[in-house]
Amino acid sequence: MTLKLYNSLSKKKEDLKPLKNKIKMYSCGPTVYDNPHIGNFRSFVFFDLLKKYLNFLNFDVQHVMNVTDIDDKIINKCCGKIKNLELMTKKYFESFKNDANKLKIDLPNQVPFATDHIDEMINLIEKLILKGHAYKTEDGSVFFKIDSFKNYGMLSKIDFSQLSKTDRIKNDEYDKNSINDFALWKSRKVNDGDIFWNSPWGNGRPGWHIECSAMSLKYLGAQFDIHCGGIDLLFPHHENEIAQSVCATNKTFAKLWVHCEHLLINGSKMSKSLNNFYTLNDIIKKGYNVNTIRFFLISSSYSHKIDLNDVNLNSSNSALKRIQDFYNRIFELSKGDVEIDDNKIMNTQLIVDFKIAMNDNLNMSKALSVIFNYIKKINIKLDKKQMTYKESILTLAALNKIDEVLGVIRSSEIKLSKNDKKLIEERNLARKNKNWDRADEIRLFFKKKGIDIDDSEAGIIIK
Ligand code: AMP
Ligand code: ZN
């Protein structure tokens, strides 16, 4: 039973067959020129769900996500002043991290910034020029020559023989009717002010697309397993990433391309340019809690559009409450104790069925119906007082396991059973007496329950 994901490249669901023992995954991250909106977070929460599910399947995952801190919009907003750029991009990256943390998104293993990788981008562009895939123009810019890559259009399936090439594209973003050579390096313009770097072609700055080719190559190598992004990035951004990377390395680049559909508002894509966006805090201020918001973002299949409105948020709220009420009933009966044997947990019917649903392209609708059917069945058993303590500790462990993927059932506040509290006291004593073996044993016990214990100077931190 393997995980199947819909590959935007082959337009089919494909088995995930890792290239090596670790899954290497890249996703296109935030452009830090404003606070991220909840539409952006639909994509980021999806990347996180995918990564958490891969971990659930016991895969070791290396996840890299770039931060775009240089592009047309950023330069405009900070009026060509590098100091403004540094302050602004730092501020919005912090805002991204804060919201991501609230939404229980794990930060990827590497989160590289574009402006820290100018040398890598220049090297890649030099390689492309040397191999005849890019050319310099009189003003000191460099363009990728799309005619030099016969598979250009392989992702977006654009028949570009039908479209006329008119001019080169200098903008970072453009639509499907503009299939032209695109900028890898842009020569310095008056409006760029002091935002520029030296290069073999003179002062300037990189185009948008080259950063993801350079950073994925640096951190994941020329070939890796999964590339994700929002569906709006499929063309031109991902098409251009493929062209640059394949032409520079002669390797196939990402094997699986997974795209997350849009979050809509009143039927239109939520976006900054349409000024129809809400931030996470806007939604929290409307009275919804973060678990409900995360649940709303993940509860439909990632390949379907979803609409942000009160009806949908309220129904997410009630659905989640049903799961949480059930969790609390099981918590009471089990006294918060859990079964620790991972094999036993993974073989419970609940987990087996959850896995079948999720292995089908992360089918969250199916996975949720598995959970709700289970709740219905077990609630009857609970009402009749037919559930034993032994069954309840296994059920609690299975629910915790599922919540390691969904991240919505338990609140950020950790519920500790009486036994847990006693063990924490015992561990404190063991540490005081330098009985490190016992202290580690207890830490491992909690780790298996999904609770991390860190020792800091200020005392222990339970996560
Ligand atoms: P940006 O900060 O504009 O670079 O976008 C960051 C990520 O959010 C990208 O993967 C986009 O595809 C994604 N994104 C932007 N708007 C939406 C939306 N309305 N729904 C889902 N994902 C989006
Ligand atoms: Zn990208």
Tab-separated table of C-alpha atoms and ligand atoms in Angstrom:
chain	number	residue	atom	x	y	z
A	1	MET	CA	0.000	0.000	0.000
A	2	THR	CA	1.885	3.052	-1.230
A	3	LEU	CA	1.091	6.717	-1.301
A	4	LYS	CA	-0.233	7.875	-4.641
A	5	LEU	CA	0.017	11.544	-5.534
A	6	TYR	CA	-1.383	13.360	-8.536
A	7	ASN	CA	1.586	14.412	-10.643
A	8	SER	CA	0.865	17.615	-12.575
A	9	LEU	CA	3.614	16.581	-15.008
A	10	SER	CA	2.142	13.235	-16.106
A	11	LYS	CA	-1.440	14.298	-15.258
A	12	LYS	CA	-1.878	10.973	-13.436
A	13	LYS	CA	-1.806	9.673	-9.894
A	14	GLU	CA	1.565	8.030	-9.359
A	15	ASP	CA	3.098	5.885	-6.622
A	16	LEU	CA	5.622	7.752	-4.578
A	17	LYS	CA	8.876	5.845	-5.046
A	18	PRO	CA	11.619	7.694	-3.164
A	19	LEU	CA	14.825	8.220	-5.121
A	20	LYS	CA	16.927	7.569	-2.000
A	21	ASN	CA	16.235	6.603	1.613
A	22	LYS	CA	15.177	10.174	2.400
A	23	ILE	CA	12.352	12.032	0.633
A	24	LYS	CA	13.558	15.326	-0.729
A	25	MET	CA	10.837	17.893	-1.109
A	26	TYR	CA	10.909	21.501	-2.257
A	27	SER	CA	8.124	24.019	-2.047
A	28	CYS	CA	7.860	27.605	-3.214
A	29	GLY	CA	7.590	29.796	-0.159
A	30	PRO	CA	6.365	33.286	0.651
A	31	THR	CA	7.243	36.506	-1.091
A	32	VAL	CA	7.956	38.688	1.905
A	33	TYR	CA	6.614	42.068	0.842
A	34	ASP	CA	3.464	42.045	2.976
A	35	ASN	CA	1.722	39.971	5.642
A	36	PRO	CA	0.819	36.586	4.189
A	37	HIS	CA	-2.916	36.062	3.671
A	38	ILE	CA	-4.964	33.009	4.498
A	39	GLY	CA	-4.946	32.011	0.784
A	40	ASN	CA	-1.146	31.696	0.941
A	41	PHE	CA	-1.621	29.605	4.048
A	42	ARG	CA	-3.874	27.173	2.243
A	43	SER	CA	-0.771	26.219	0.255
A	44	PHE	CA	1.626	26.313	3.214
A	45	VAL	CA	-0.700	24.212	5.381
A	46	PHE	CA	-1.003	21.741	2.535
A	47	PHE	CA	2.807	21.408	2.194
A	48	ASP	CA	2.897	20.817	5.944
A	49	LEU	CA	0.124	18.211	5.798
A	50	LEU	CA	2.006	16.361	3.061
A	51	LYS	CA	5.239	16.446	5.031
A	52	LYS	CA	3.533	15.306	8.222
A	53	TYR	CA	1.829	12.465	6.373
A	54	LEU	CA	5.179	11.350	4.914
A	55	ASN	CA	6.563	11.309	8.464
A	56	PHE	CA	3.512	9.324	9.571
A	57	LEU	CA	4.443	6.764	6.888
A	58	ASN	CA	7.878	6.682	8.527
A	59	PHE	CA	9.715	8.480	5.754
A	60	ASP	CA	12.566	10.718	6.675
A	61	VAL	CA	11.867	13.993	4.852
A	62	GLN	CA	14.123	16.876	3.934
A	63	HIS	CA	11.877	19.815	3.190
A	64	VAL	CA	13.267	23.010	1.685
A	65	MET	CA	11.191	26.133	1.159
A	66	ASN	CA	12.579	29.332	-0.338
A	67	VAL	CA	11.789	32.851	0.732
A	68	THR	CA	11.537	35.341	-2.113
A	69	ASP	CA	13.057	38.540	-0.783
A	70	ILE	CA	13.824	40.150	-4.126
A	71	ASP	CA	11.436	40.699	-7.033
A	72	ASP	CA	9.643	43.506	-8.895
A	73	LYS	CA	7.043	44.027	-6.153
A	74	ILE	CA	9.608	44.167	-3.364
A	75	ILE	CA	11.779	46.715	-5.156
A	76	ASN	CA	8.743	48.912	-5.819
A	77	LYS	CA	7.553	48.731	-2.254
A	78	CYS	CA	10.884	49.634	-0.698
A	79	CYS	CA	11.592	52.445	-3.186
A	80	GLY	CA	14.939	51.045	-4.320
A	81	LYS	CA	16.586	51.210	-0.895
A	82	ILE	CA	18.452	48.109	0.245
A	83	LYS	CA	18.085	49.099	3.924
A	84	ASN	CA	14.289	49.227	3.495
A	85	LEU	CA	14.405	45.907	1.712
A	86	GLU	CA	16.283	44.251	4.559
A	87	LEU	CA	13.969	45.660	7.222
A	88	MET	CA	10.809	44.966	5.298
A	89	THR	CA	11.614	41.391	4.287
A	90	LYS	CA	12.742	40.526	7.827
A	91	LYS	CA	9.533	41.974	9.269
A	92	TYR	CA	7.241	40.047	6.925
A	93	PHE	CA	9.215	36.845	7.323
A	94	GLU	CA	8.646	37.147	11.084
A	95	SER	CA	4.959	37.691	10.410
A	96	PHE	CA	4.931	34.563	8.216
A	97	LYS	CA	6.670	32.534	10.946
A	98	ASN	CA	4.250	33.744	13.632
A	99	ASP	CA	1.176	32.780	11.655
A	100	ALA	CA	2.753	29.501	10.540
A	101	ASN	CA	3.441	28.676	14.159
A	102	LYS	CA	-0.144	29.448	15.163
A	103	LEU	CA	-1.360	27.162	12.399
A	104	LYS	CA	0.952	24.397	13.701
A	105	ILE	CA	3.051	24.400	10.536
A	106	ASP	CA	6.516	22.926	11.120
A	107	LEU	CA	9.173	25.158	9.646
A	108	PRO	CA	10.916	23.274	6.803
A	109	ASN	CA	14.430	21.925	7.399
A	110	GLN	CA	15.911	24.738	5.338
A	111	VAL	CA	14.294	28.089	4.594
A	112	PRO	CA	16.828	29.841	2.339
A	113	PHE	CA	16.465	33.492	1.303
A	114	ALA	CA	17.022	34.433	-2.343
A	115	THR	CA	19.395	37.331	-1.602
A	116	ASP	CA	21.700	34.986	0.330
A	117	HIS	CA	22.133	32.920	-2.835
A	118	ILE	CA	23.093	35.470	-5.480
A	119	ASP	CA	26.405	33.658	-6.183
A	120	GLU	CA	24.644	30.347	-6.723
A	121	MET	CA	22.240	32.028	-9.144
A	122	ILE	CA	25.084	33.697	-11.040
A	123	ASN	CA	26.892	30.332	-11.357
A	124	LEU	CA	23.789	28.716	-12.738
A	125	ILE	CA	23.224	31.521	-15.242
A	126	GLU	CA	26.864	31.281	-16.385
A	127	LYS	CA	26.389	27.570	-16.959
A	128	LEU	CA	23.251	28.232	-19.024
A	129	ILE	CA	25.082	30.809	-21.161
A	130	LEU	CA	27.998	28.424	-21.695
A	131	LYS	CA	25.651	25.669	-22.821
A	132	GLY	CA	23.830	27.949	-25.262
A	133	HIS	CA	20.573	28.155	-23.310
A	134	ALA	CA	20.876	31.807	-22.312
A	135	TYR	CA	22.167	35.020	-23.830
A	136	LYS	CA	23.195	38.461	-22.728
A	137	THR	CA	21.515	41.575	-24.131
A	138	GLU	CA	23.095	44.953	-24.763
A	139	ASP	CA	21.900	46.448	-21.484
A	140	GLY	CA	23.607	43.706	-19.433
A	141	SER	CA	20.543	41.551	-18.795
A	142	VAL	CA	20.497	37.801	-19.425
A	143	PHE	CA	17.569	35.860	-20.877
A	144	PHE	CA	16.739	32.192	-21.072
A	145	LYS	CA	16.268	31.093	-24.682
A	146	ILE	CA	13.162	28.955	-24.606
A	147	ASP	CA	13.684	27.640	-28.169
A	148	SER	CA	16.850	25.971	-26.899
A	149	PHE	CA	14.848	23.583	-24.701
A	150	LYS	CA	12.703	21.329	-26.823
A	151	ASN	CA	10.558	20.253	-23.885
A	152	TYR	CA	9.577	23.789	-22.907
A	153	GLY	CA	5.877	23.556	-22.041
A	154	MET	CA	6.088	19.979	-20.708
A	155	LEU	CA	4.413	20.901	-17.413
A	156	SER	CA	1.812	23.409	-18.516
A	157	LYS	CA	1.227	21.504	-21.788
A	158	ILE	CA	1.237	24.721	-23.703
A	159	ASP	CA	1.392	24.278	-27.434
A	160	PHE	CA	3.670	27.164	-27.992
A	161	SER	CA	3.902	26.596	-31.710
A	162	GLN	CA	0.399	28.122	-31.742
A	163	LEU	CA	1.461	31.281	-29.935
A	164	SER	CA	3.551	33.948	-31.468
A	165	LYS	CA	6.686	35.048	-29.717
A	166	THR	CA	6.718	38.793	-29.661
A	167	ASP	CA	9.211	40.119	-27.221
A	168	ARG	CA	11.314	39.099	-24.279
A	169	ILE	CA	9.633	39.048	-20.904
A	170	LYS	CA	11.249	41.161	-18.250
A	171	ASN	CA	8.508	40.957	-15.643
A	172	ASP	CA	8.797	38.364	-12.923
A	173	GLU	CA	5.155	37.386	-13.378
A	174	TYR	CA	3.247	36.999	-16.643
A	175	ASP	CA	0.396	34.951	-18.038
A	176	LYS	CA	0.048	32.049	-20.428
A	177	ASN	CA	-0.275	34.246	-23.504
A	178	SER	CA	3.238	35.496	-23.024
A	179	ILE	CA	5.494	32.660	-23.954
A	180	ASN	CA	8.803	34.301	-24.502
A	181	ASP	CA	12.400	34.268	-23.442
A	182	PHE	CA	12.404	35.217	-19.773
A	183	ALA	CA	14.853	37.163	-17.634
A	184	LEU	CA	17.468	35.316	-15.595
A	185	TRP	CA	19.362	38.476	-14.725
A	186	LYS	CA	18.043	42.033	-14.960
A	187	SER	CA	20.452	44.905	-15.467
A	188	ARG	CA	20.286	47.752	-12.976
A	189	LYS	CA	17.589	50.379	-13.631
A	190	VAL	CA	17.193	53.831	-12.085
A	191	ASN	CA	14.256	52.663	-9.968
A	192	ASP	CA	16.361	49.866	-8.483
A	193	GLY	CA	18.261	52.515	-6.490
A	194	ASP	CA	20.925	50.807	-4.434
A	195	ILE	CA	19.372	47.358	-4.766
A	196	PHE	CA	21.822	45.600	-7.058
A	197	TRP	CA	24.626	43.060	-7.073
A	198	ASN	CA	27.759	42.704	-9.203
A	199	SER	CA	27.789	40.042	-11.853
A	200	PRO	CA	29.864	39.084	-14.916
A	201	TRP	CA	27.240	41.041	-16.948
A	202	GLY	CA	27.384	44.192	-14.852
A	203	ASN	CA	25.283	45.403	-11.922
A	204	GLY	CA	21.796	44.042	-11.613
A	205	ARG	CA	19.646	41.518	-9.841
A	206	PRO	CA	18.307	38.044	-10.488
A	207	GLY	CA	14.936	37.343	-12.111
A	208	TRP	CA	12.410	35.536	-9.943
A	209	HIS	CA	12.493	32.019	-11.431
A	210	ILE	CA	16.213	31.312	-11.137
A	211	GLU	CA	16.196	31.389	-7.311
A	212	CYS	CA	14.223	28.157	-6.985
A	213	SER	CA	16.471	26.320	-9.457
A	214	ALA	CA	19.593	27.527	-7.643
A	215	MET	CA	18.359	26.814	-4.125
A	216	SER	CA	16.819	23.407	-4.848
A	217	LEU	CA	20.080	22.405	-6.558
A	218	LYS	CA	22.122	23.571	-3.591
A	219	TYR	CA	20.067	21.905	-0.860
A	220	LEU	CA	18.485	18.910	-2.574
A	221	GLY	CA	20.687	18.164	-5.574
A	222	ALA	CA	19.831	18.044	-9.275
A	223	GLN	CA	17.116	15.425	-8.819
A	224	PHE	CA	14.631	15.181	-6.010
A	225	ASP	CA	11.298	13.593	-5.193
A	226	ILE	CA	8.569	16.200	-4.804
A	227	HIS	CA	8.130	19.817	-5.843
A	228	CYS	CA	5.055	21.584	-4.503
A	229	GLY	CA	3.475	24.961	-4.951
A	230	GLY	CA	0.180	26.726	-5.402
A	231	ILE	CA	-1.517	26.058	-8.737
A	232	ASP	CA	-0.903	29.650	-9.866
A	233	LEU	CA	2.833	28.884	-9.969
A	234	LEU	CA	2.522	26.111	-12.542
A	235	PHE	CA	3.041	28.580	-15.365
A	236	PRO	CA	5.340	30.385	-15.868
A	237	HIS	CA	7.259	29.837	-12.640
A	238	HIS	CA	7.471	26.042	-12.525
A	239	GLU	CA	7.758	25.674	-16.276
A	240	ASN	CA	10.743	28.026	-16.134
A	241	GLU	CA	12.265	26.251	-13.141
A	242	ILE	CA	12.210	22.995	-15.133
A	243	ALA	CA	13.767	24.643	-18.196
A	244	GLN	CA	16.590	26.260	-16.206
A	245	SER	CA	17.361	23.216	-14.083
A	246	VAL	CA	17.176	20.541	-16.766
A	247	CYS	CA	19.269	22.597	-19.194
A	248	ALA	CA	21.920	23.347	-16.564
A	249	THR	CA	22.263	19.847	-15.098
A	250	ASN	CA	20.977	17.460	-17.817
A	251	LYS	CA	19.056	15.719	-15.027
A	252	THR	CA	15.279	15.356	-14.787
A	253	PHE	CA	14.815	17.743	-11.780
A	254	ALA	CA	11.705	17.009	-9.639
A	255	LYS	CA	9.942	13.671	-10.135
A	256	LEU	CA	6.513	14.572	-8.764
A	257	TRP	CA	4.892	17.988	-9.145
A	258	VAL	CA	2.107	18.563	-6.656
A	259	HIS	CA	-0.034	21.696	-6.886
A	260	CYS	CA	-2.467	22.985	-4.318
A	261	GLU	CA	-5.688	24.574	-5.555
A	262	HIS	CA	-6.748	28.068	-4.596
A	263	LEU	CA	-8.581	29.432	-1.660
A	264	LEU	CA	-11.364	31.590	-3.063
A	265	ILE	CA	-13.381	34.409	-1.674
A	266	ASN	CA	-16.765	35.050	-3.257
A	267	GLY	CA	-15.686	32.816	-6.111
A	268	SER	CA	-12.419	34.639	-6.937
A	269	LYS	CA	-8.883	33.693	-6.026
A	270	MET	CA	-7.839	35.396	-2.810
A	271	SER	CA	-4.896	37.584	-3.724
A	272	LYS	CA	-3.134	40.749	-2.768
A	273	SER	CA	-3.526	42.189	-6.230
A	274	LEU	CA	-7.341	41.873	-6.085
A	275	ASN	CA	-7.302	43.302	-2.577
A	276	ASN	CA	-9.781	40.645	-1.449
A	277	PHE	CA	-7.631	39.052	1.212
A	278	TYR	CA	-7.861	38.234	4.897
A	279	THR	CA	-4.941	37.478	7.158
A	280	LEU	CA	-4.988	34.788	9.811
A	281	ASN	CA	-5.511	37.438	12.478
A	282	ASP	CA	-8.529	38.859	10.602
A	283	ILE	CA	-10.192	35.444	10.803
A	284	ILE	CA	-9.215	34.949	14.451
A	285	LYS	CA	-10.775	38.351	15.208
A	286	LYS	CA	-14.016	37.100	13.658
A	287	GLY	CA	-14.089	34.545	16.508
A	288	TYR	CA	-12.662	31.408	14.907
A	289	ASN	CA	-9.860	29.582	16.648
A	290	VAL	CA	-6.697	28.471	14.875
A	291	ASN	CA	-7.514	24.762	15.029
A	292	THR	CA	-10.812	25.442	13.245
A	293	ILE	CA	-8.996	27.523	10.631
A	294	ARG	CA	-6.374	24.819	10.017
A	295	PHE	CA	-9.164	22.226	9.879
A	296	PHE	CA	-11.055	24.351	7.344
A	297	LEU	CA	-7.908	24.646	5.190
A	298	ILE	CA	-7.169	20.910	5.143
A	299	SER	CA	-10.602	19.355	5.245
A	300	SER	CA	-11.251	19.427	1.486
A	301	SER	CA	-9.002	17.732	-0.997
A	302	TYR	CA	-6.065	19.944	-1.891
A	303	SER	CA	-6.963	19.577	-5.562
A	304	HIS	CA	-10.325	21.315	-5.076
A	305	LYS	CA	-10.962	24.998	-4.746
A	306	ILE	CA	-12.475	26.096	-1.442
A	307	ASP	CA	-14.380	29.222	-0.579
A	308	LEU	CA	-13.698	31.204	2.572
A	309	ASN	CA	-17.011	32.181	4.151
A	310	ASP	CA	-18.791	31.939	7.491
A	311	VAL	CA	-20.917	28.975	6.431
A	312	ASN	CA	-17.831	26.897	5.628
A	313	LEU	CA	-15.925	28.076	8.693
A	314	ASN	CA	-18.880	27.306	10.968
A	315	SER	CA	-19.351	23.851	9.542
A	316	SER	CA	-15.607	23.214	10.044
A	317	ASN	CA	-16.046	24.395	13.600
A	318	SER	CA	-18.867	21.949	14.349
A	319	ALA	CA	-17.172	19.043	12.565
A	320	LEU	CA	-13.982	19.612	14.511
A	321	LYS	CA	-15.896	19.927	17.762
A	322	ARG	CA	-17.378	16.476	17.180
A	323	ILE	CA	-13.884	15.032	16.821
A	324	GLN	CA	-12.603	16.909	19.878
A	325	ASP	CA	-15.579	15.891	22.049
A	326	PHE	CA	-14.917	12.305	21.115
A	327	TYR	CA	-11.217	12.729	21.873
A	328	ASN	CA	-12.066	14.100	25.309
A	329	ARG	CA	-14.357	11.146	26.051
A	330	ILE	CA	-11.563	8.735	25.194
A	331	PHE	CA	-9.075	10.835	27.171
A	332	GLU	CA	-11.269	10.574	30.272
A	333	LEU	CA	-11.677	6.832	30.017
A	334	SER	CA	-8.007	6.185	29.355
A	335	LYS	CA	-7.004	8.736	32.026
A	336	GLY	CA	-4.723	10.192	29.355
A	337	ASP	CA	-2.621	7.033	29.205
A	338	VAL	CA	-1.722	5.694	25.800
A	339	GLU	CA	-0.623	2.432	24.245
A	340	ILE	CA	3.024	2.811	23.285
A	341	ASP	CA	3.594	-0.098	20.879
A	342	ASP	CA	3.711	1.562	17.461
A	343	ASN	CA	2.959	-1.674	15.589
A	344	LYS	CA	-0.214	-2.186	17.545
A	345	ILE	CA	-1.306	1.404	16.916
A	346	MET	CA	-0.612	1.208	13.183
A	347	ASN	CA	-2.671	-1.983	12.959
A	348	THR	CA	-5.823	-0.551	14.491
A	349	GLN	CA	-8.746	-0.457	12.076
A	350	LEU	CA	-8.962	3.321	12.466
A	351	ILE	CA	-5.357	3.843	11.366
A	352	VAL	CA	-5.522	1.225	8.586
A	353	ASP	CA	-8.618	2.907	7.092
A	354	PHE	CA	-7.195	6.409	7.578
A	355	LYS	CA	-4.081	5.304	5.713
A	356	ILE	CA	-6.056	3.843	2.812
A	357	ALA	CA	-7.869	7.167	2.402
A	358	MET	CA	-4.756	9.307	2.712
A	359	ASN	CA	-2.715	7.096	0.395
A	360	ASP	CA	-5.198	8.000	-2.307
A	361	ASN	CA	-3.673	11.387	-3.103
A	362	LEU	CA	-4.221	12.659	0.469
A	363	ASN	CA	-7.964	12.307	0.119
A	364	MET	CA	-9.037	14.270	3.169
A	365	SER	CA	-12.766	13.909	2.503
A	366	LYS	CA	-12.391	10.128	2.624
A	367	ALA	CA	-10.097	10.321	5.655
A	368	LEU	CA	-12.616	12.433	7.546
A	369	SER	CA	-15.465	10.107	6.728
A	370	VAL	CA	-13.334	7.256	8.143
A	371	ILE	CA	-12.923	9.261	11.344
A	372	PHE	CA	-16.603	10.222	11.626
A	373	ASN	CA	-17.832	6.657	10.984
A	374	TYR	CA	-15.477	5.448	13.652
A	375	ILE	CA	-16.679	8.085	16.109
A	376	LYS	CA	-20.298	7.074	15.476
A	377	LYS	CA	-19.518	3.418	16.128
A	378	ILE	CA	-17.425	3.962	19.240
A	379	ASN	CA	-19.763	6.553	20.750
A	380	ILE	CA	-22.468	3.867	20.827
A	381	LYS	CA	-20.034	1.578	22.611
A	382	LEU	CA	-19.118	4.332	25.054
A	383	ASP	CA	-22.782	5.094	25.750
A	384	LYS	CA	-23.321	1.451	26.595
A	385	LYS	CA	-20.189	1.506	28.771
A	386	GLN	CA	-18.779	-1.341	26.720
A	387	MET	CA	-15.358	0.119	26.113
A	388	THR	CA	-12.528	-1.078	28.327
A	389	TYR	CA	-9.593	0.950	29.635
A	390	LYS	CA	-7.286	-1.213	27.489
A	391	GLU	CA	-9.245	-0.388	24.342
A	392	SER	CA	-9.373	3.269	25.267
A	393	ILE	CA	-5.586	3.647	25.622
A	394	LEU	CA	-5.105	2.159	22.154
A	395	THR	CA	-7.794	4.435	20.728
A	396	LEU	CA	-6.216	7.482	22.342
A	397	ALA	CA	-2.839	6.522	20.866
A	398	ALA	CA	-4.421	6.101	17.402
A	399	LEU	CA	-6.126	9.497	17.644
A	400	ASN	CA	-2.845	11.110	18.707
A	401	LYS	CA	-1.150	9.465	15.727
A	402	ILE	CA	-3.767	10.892	13.363
A	403	ASP	CA	-3.404	14.277	14.985
A	404	GLU	CA	0.339	14.218	14.301
A	405	VAL	CA	-0.760	14.570	10.661
A	406	LEU	CA	-3.843	16.763	10.957
A	407	GLY	CA	-2.659	18.957	13.835
A	408	VAL	CA	-6.180	20.049	14.782
A	409	ILE	CA	-7.573	17.824	17.527
A	410	ARG	CA	-5.393	18.679	20.471
A	411	SER	CA	-5.031	22.250	21.537
A	412	SER	CA	-1.546	23.679	21.877
A	413	GLU	CA	-2.048	23.215	25.578
A	414	ILE	CA	-0.783	19.762	26.479
A	415	LYS	CA	-3.100	17.619	28.540
A	416	LEU	CA	-1.138	15.607	31.073
A	417	SER	CA	-2.611	12.650	32.909
A	418	LYS	CA	-1.956	12.100	36.634
A	419	ASN	CA	0.520	9.410	35.698
A	420	ASP	CA	2.286	11.818	33.295
A	421	LYS	CA	2.638	14.407	36.039
A	422	LYS	CA	4.109	11.800	38.397
A	423	LEU	CA	6.573	10.729	35.708
A	424	ILE	CA	7.665	14.314	35.117
A	425	GLU	CA	8.361	14.689	38.822
A	426	GLU	CA	10.260	11.409	38.769
A	427	ARG	CA	12.310	12.643	35.825
A	428	ASN	CA	13.156	15.881	37.585
A	429	LEU	CA	14.397	13.865	40.541
A	430	ALA	CA	16.351	11.502	38.285
A	431	ARG	CA	18.088	14.487	36.651
A	432	LYS	CA	18.883	15.952	40.063
A	433	ASN	CA	20.479	12.640	41.050
A	434	LYS	CA	22.299	12.464	37.693
A	435	ASN	CA	20.396	9.294	36.819
A	436	TRP	CA	20.505	10.139	33.115
A	437	ASP	CA	19.360	6.698	31.944
A	438	ARG	CA	16.053	6.959	33.798
A	439	ALA	CA	15.596	10.583	32.720
A	440	ASP	CA	16.107	9.568	29.072
A	441	GLU	CA	13.783	6.607	29.456
A	442	ILE	CA	11.008	8.909	30.652
A	443	ARG	CA	11.709	11.429	27.893
A	444	LEU	CA	11.383	8.576	25.348
A	445	PHE	CA	8.116	7.495	26.928
A	446	PHE	CA	6.707	10.996	26.326
A	447	LYS	CA	8.186	11.194	22.833
A	448	LYS	CA	6.213	8.093	21.900
A	449	LYS	CA	3.089	9.851	23.148
A	450	GLY	CA	3.863	12.775	20.866
A	451	ILE	CA	5.079	15.019	23.707
A	452	ASP	CA	8.560	16.546	23.539
A	453	ILE	CA	10.368	17.422	26.728
A	454	ASP	CA	13.209	19.896	26.410
A	455	ASP	CA	15.445	20.929	29.259
A	456	SER	CA	16.261	24.596	29.178
A	457	GLU	CA	18.059	26.820	31.648
A	458	ALA	CA	14.710	28.156	32.800
A	459	GLY	CA	13.367	24.673	33.519
A	460	ILE	CA	11.679	22.021	31.455
A	461	ILE	CA	9.617	22.873	28.419
A	462	ILE	CA	6.849	20.542	27.345
A	463	LYS	CA	5.784	20.712	23.687
B	1	AMP	P1	3.475	34.429	-2.669
B	1	AMP	O1	3.724	34.931	-1.279
B	1	AMP	O2	2.591	35.297	-3.484
B	1	AMP	O3	4.791	34.101	-3.363
B	1	AMP	O4	2.704	33.028	-2.546
B	1	AMP	C1	3.095	32.015	-1.666
B	1	AMP	C2	2.353	30.740	-1.952
B	1	AMP	O5	0.942	30.942	-1.765
B	1	AMP	C3	2.506	30.209	-3.380
B	1	AMP	O6	2.729	28.813	-3.340
B	1	AMP	C4	1.180	30.568	-4.033
B	1	AMP	O7	0.884	29.681	-5.083
B	1	AMP	C5	0.232	30.391	-2.868
B	1	AMP	N1	-1.046	31.112	-3.006
B	1	AMP	C6	-1.233	32.420	-3.303
B	1	AMP	N2	-2.549	32.739	-3.315
B	1	AMP	C7	-3.220	31.584	-3.006
B	1	AMP	C8	-4.608	31.248	-2.849
B	1	AMP	N3	-5.578	32.149	-2.995
B	1	AMP	N4	-4.905	29.967	-2.536
B	1	AMP	C9	-3.942	29.025	-2.372
B	1	AMP	N5	-2.623	29.292	-2.493
B	1	AMP	C10	-2.247	30.552	-2.813
B	2	ZN	ZN	9.636	28.585	-6.788
